[in-house]
Amino acid sequence: MVQKFHPDANSALTGLLFDGMTIAAGGFGLCGIPETLIAAIRDSGVKGITVISNNAGVDEFGLGVLLKTRQIAKMIASYVGENKEFERQYLAGELQIEFNPQGTLAERLRAGGAGIAAFYTKTGVGTQIALGKEVREFNGDSYVMETGLVADLAIVKAWKGDPYGNLVYRKSARNFNPMVATCGRVTIAEVEHLAGPGELEPDHIHTPGVFVQRLIIAVQNEKRIEQRVIRKEVA
Amino acid sequence: MPWTRDEMAARAARELRDGFYVNLGIGIPTLVGGHIPPGVDVTLQSENGILGLGPFPTEAQVDPDIINAGKQTITELDRTSYVSSADSFGMIRGGHINLSVLGAMEVSEKGDLANWMVPGRMVKGPGGAMDLVAGVKRIIVLMDHVAKDGSSKFRRACTLPLTGMNVVDMIITDLAVFERRSRQMPFALMETAPGISADRIRDSTEAFYIGKGPV
């Protein structure tokens, strides 16, 4: 059996990082983000990265740590409103941004991973998002062409994984992780729990092992909450 | 007396129908969930990947793996399913969501919506708003009638970058309700807040609309 399991993030990243590379990262906000791998990429010092991720973390956490160290040259994202450092670097011209509508971003990752070069969507027709893109009519409605995305490296966070690379996500921490897992030339998963061979129910696997080349146990699972909202109990 | 934010949300909630699948935007639209009429069963969708949103958690129920599209802690229900963001936007783009309630910076008389960007000032990104207005069958906007500088937010044309073209079906402001039966028709003034005259609406609205009363 090919050994997908690595003892730590540095081992899993060996030979994969280079300046100017594209990295796709799973997660929505700070939920379901690969904290362990982000920290190892920060420590590696790799520069000029294009990061594909729905969000850019917050100032001190998530992908925000790679912004702080100026390792990111470009973000492909849908919403970066929680990160002041991002806004500062962008307005100062130090960082490039390509905004994608959230569903378009999710579908571009899915398409890239599934070998689909491009697709047509109504999302963004008549807006800035459609500028410079082909717009085509189908059954009387206008659609804009969007292309699939492929990354040099994809990093995802799963709840459970097994030595074959099969992954199970937990609740809304699934979010972008399944599509990101498919779009990497190499995909590394960090898992909260490593299951033994055969312990994951085959019917319940979200990402089959074919998409995952390397696997580690997540050692950073802070799971910081951005907006802790509590219901007031009515007595 | 202008309507309060809660009254605006309650007015929007009256548009919910039994069995609807509904996506509520961030801000005032989130309040709509607290005003669902008795006997009306709706399933709330959160575009990050939850179908069947529950209420906010108690302290003991907080789970960092369960958050809504506003990144707020939330709970699940007995009907809840979790999906990937691609599947979630498949529901939205594919026309399977009945209704979405969103905030706005500007709406034009042709139903164009601007709610994602102020050039040179606000750099946040569209999030899921463009997908929602492109895919959801019926779009209701909740917004103040006039901006902080007193200018009309319901305008002849939007001055800000668009979120979607010809996508708004109903506008609920703190002063009035406008609606149109189809996206080929003009908006009509349907209701005004208590003590707010049709003339006052006329004076504070730049957009063209047709007169008060059901279309």
mmCIF file of C-alpha atoms in Angstrom, chain B residues 107-211:
data_model
loop_
_atom_site.group_PDB
_atom_site.id
_atom_site.type_symbol
_atom_site.label_atom_id
_atom_site.label_comp_id
_atom_site.label_asym_id
_atom_site.label_seq_id
_atom_site.Cartn_x
_atom_site.Cartn_y
_atom_site.Cartn_z
ATOM 1 C CA VAL B 107 -32.167 49.414 -6.111
ATOM 2 C CA SER B 108 -33.137 50.801 -9.509
ATOM 3 C CA GLU B 109 -36.662 51.144 -10.902
ATOM 4 C CA LYS B 110 -35.783 48.305 -13.316
ATOM 5 C CA GLY B 111 -35.009 46.018 -10.363
ATOM 6 C CA ASP B 112 -31.215 46.241 -10.562
ATOM 7 C CA LEU B 113 -29.538 45.671 -7.202
ATOM 8 C CA ALA B 114 -26.279 47.134 -5.841
ATOM 9 C CA ASN B 115 -25.170 45.806 -2.474
ATOM 10 C CA TRP B 116 -21.560 44.628 -2.672
ATOM 11 C CA MET B 117 -19.107 47.385 -3.401
ATOM 12 C CA VAL B 118 -18.284 51.073 -3.002
ATOM 13 C CA PRO B 119 -15.358 51.706 -5.379
ATOM 14 C CA GLY B 120 -12.196 52.862 -3.622
ATOM 15 C CA ARG B 121 -13.781 52.592 -0.193
ATOM 16 C CA MET B 122 -15.225 49.193 0.555
ATOM 17 C CA VAL B 123 -13.274 46.131 -0.558
ATOM 18 C CA LYS B 124 -15.068 43.102 0.793
ATOM 19 C CA GLY B 125 -16.282 41.093 -2.178
ATOM 20 C CA PRO B 126 -19.681 39.832 -3.330
ATOM 21 C CA GLY B 127 -19.866 36.666 -1.201
ATOM 22 C CA GLY B 128 -22.972 34.754 -2.279
ATOM 23 C CA ALA B 129 -25.155 37.752 -3.131
ATOM 24 C CA MET B 130 -24.637 37.575 -6.914
ATOM 25 C CA ASP B 131 -25.440 33.861 -6.969
ATOM 26 C CA LEU B 132 -28.559 34.384 -4.858
ATOM 27 C CA VAL B 133 -30.048 37.121 -7.036
ATOM 28 C CA ALA B 134 -29.218 35.173 -10.205
ATOM 29 C CA GLY B 135 -30.754 31.914 -9.030
ATOM 30 C CA VAL B 136 -33.474 32.403 -6.404
ATOM 31 C CA LYS B 137 -37.010 32.697 -7.784
ATOM 32 C CA ARG B 138 -38.143 35.694 -5.752
ATOM 33 C CA ILE B 139 -35.943 38.436 -4.272
ATOM 34 C CA ILE B 140 -37.109 40.786 -1.520
ATOM 35 C CA VAL B 141 -34.920 43.741 -0.549
ATOM 36 C CA LEU B 142 -34.987 45.238 2.946
ATOM 37 C CA MET B 143 -33.347 48.669 3.153
ATOM 38 C CA ASP B 144 -33.709 52.174 4.538
ATOM 39 C CA HIS B 145 -35.724 54.394 2.228
ATOM 40 C CA VAL B 146 -33.033 57.070 2.059
ATOM 41 C CA ALA B 147 -29.280 56.976 2.601
ATOM 42 C CA LYS B 148 -27.569 58.765 5.488
ATOM 43 C CA ASP B 149 -27.100 61.837 3.260
ATOM 44 C CA GLY B 150 -30.859 61.879 2.576
ATOM 45 C CA SER B 151 -30.610 60.649 -1.017
ATOM 46 C CA SER B 152 -33.081 58.092 -2.313
ATOM 47 C CA LYS B 153 -31.877 54.484 -2.316
ATOM 48 C CA PHE B 154 -34.671 53.460 -4.736
ATOM 49 C CA ARG B 155 -33.359 55.206 -7.845
ATOM 50 C CA ARG B 156 -33.816 55.708 -11.598
ATOM 51 C CA ALA B 157 -30.513 53.820 -12.001
ATOM 52 C CA CYS B 158 -27.913 52.433 -9.608
ATOM 53 C CA THR B 159 -24.726 54.487 -9.270
ATOM 54 C CA LEU B 160 -22.784 51.677 -7.529
ATOM 55 C CA PRO B 161 -21.495 48.470 -9.170
ATOM 56 C CA LEU B 162 -24.351 46.027 -9.682
ATOM 57 C CA THR B 163 -24.909 42.762 -7.864
ATOM 58 C CA GLY B 164 -27.508 41.745 -10.430
ATOM 59 C CA MET B 165 -29.551 43.197 -13.270
ATOM 60 C CA ASN B 166 -33.366 43.131 -13.114
ATOM 61 C CA VAL B 167 -33.492 40.791 -10.114
ATOM 62 C CA VAL B 168 -35.595 42.513 -7.406
ATOM 63 C CA ASP B 169 -39.305 41.656 -6.994
ATOM 64 C CA MET B 170 -40.215 43.527 -3.807
ATOM 65 C CA ILE B 171 -38.726 46.371 -1.774
ATOM 66 C CA ILE B 172 -39.539 46.901 1.895
ATOM 67 C CA THR B 173 -38.149 50.142 3.335
ATOM 68 C CA ASP B 174 -38.752 51.843 6.663
ATOM 69 C CA LEU B 175 -41.370 54.003 4.887
ATOM 70 C CA ALA B 176 -43.045 51.892 2.214
ATOM 71 C CA VAL B 177 -43.503 48.616 0.353
ATOM 72 C CA PHE B 178 -43.063 48.415 -3.436
ATOM 73 C CA GLU B 179 -43.818 45.334 -5.467
ATOM 74 C CA ARG B 180 -44.103 44.213 -9.059
ATOM 75 C CA ARG B 181 -45.928 41.189 -10.353
ATOM 76 C CA SER B 182 -43.353 40.359 -13.008
ATOM 77 C CA ARG B 183 -39.857 41.457 -13.933
ATOM 78 C CA GLN B 184 -41.237 43.131 -17.076
ATOM 79 C CA MET B 185 -43.480 45.455 -15.042
ATOM 80 C CA PRO B 186 -42.753 48.639 -13.082
ATOM 81 C CA PHE B 187 -42.828 48.651 -9.287
ATOM 82 C CA ALA B 188 -46.057 49.795 -7.615
ATOM 83 C CA LEU B 189 -46.364 51.451 -4.227
ATOM 84 C CA MET B 190 -48.336 48.921 -2.172
ATOM 85 C CA GLU B 191 -48.192 50.142 1.435
ATOM 86 C CA THR B 192 -46.854 53.029 3.481
ATOM 87 C CA ALA B 193 -45.765 53.078 7.113
ATOM 88 C CA PRO B 194 -48.321 54.489 9.615
ATOM 89 C CA GLY B 195 -48.694 58.251 9.179
ATOM 90 C CA ILE B 196 -46.489 58.332 6.067
ATOM 91 C CA SER B 197 -48.365 59.839 3.119
ATOM 92 C CA ALA B 198 -48.057 58.797 -0.509
ATOM 93 C CA ASP B 199 -46.844 62.357 -1.196
ATOM 94 C CA ARG B 200 -44.004 61.943 1.279
ATOM 95 C CA ILE B 201 -42.986 58.732 -0.505
ATOM 96 C CA ARG B 202 -43.135 60.543 -3.857
ATOM 97 C CA ASP B 203 -40.902 63.328 -2.496
ATOM 98 C CA SER B 204 -38.280 60.985 -1.073
ATOM 99 C CA THR B 205 -38.111 58.499 -3.965
ATOM 100 C CA GLU B 206 -36.091 59.065 -7.121
ATOM 101 C CA ALA B 207 -37.331 55.925 -8.938
ATOM 102 C CA PHE B 208 -40.383 55.890 -11.164
ATOM 103 C CA TYR B 209 -43.176 53.719 -9.757
ATOM 104 C CA ILE B 210 -46.892 53.433 -10.260
ATOM 105 C CA GLY B 211 -49.502 54.628 -7.790
#
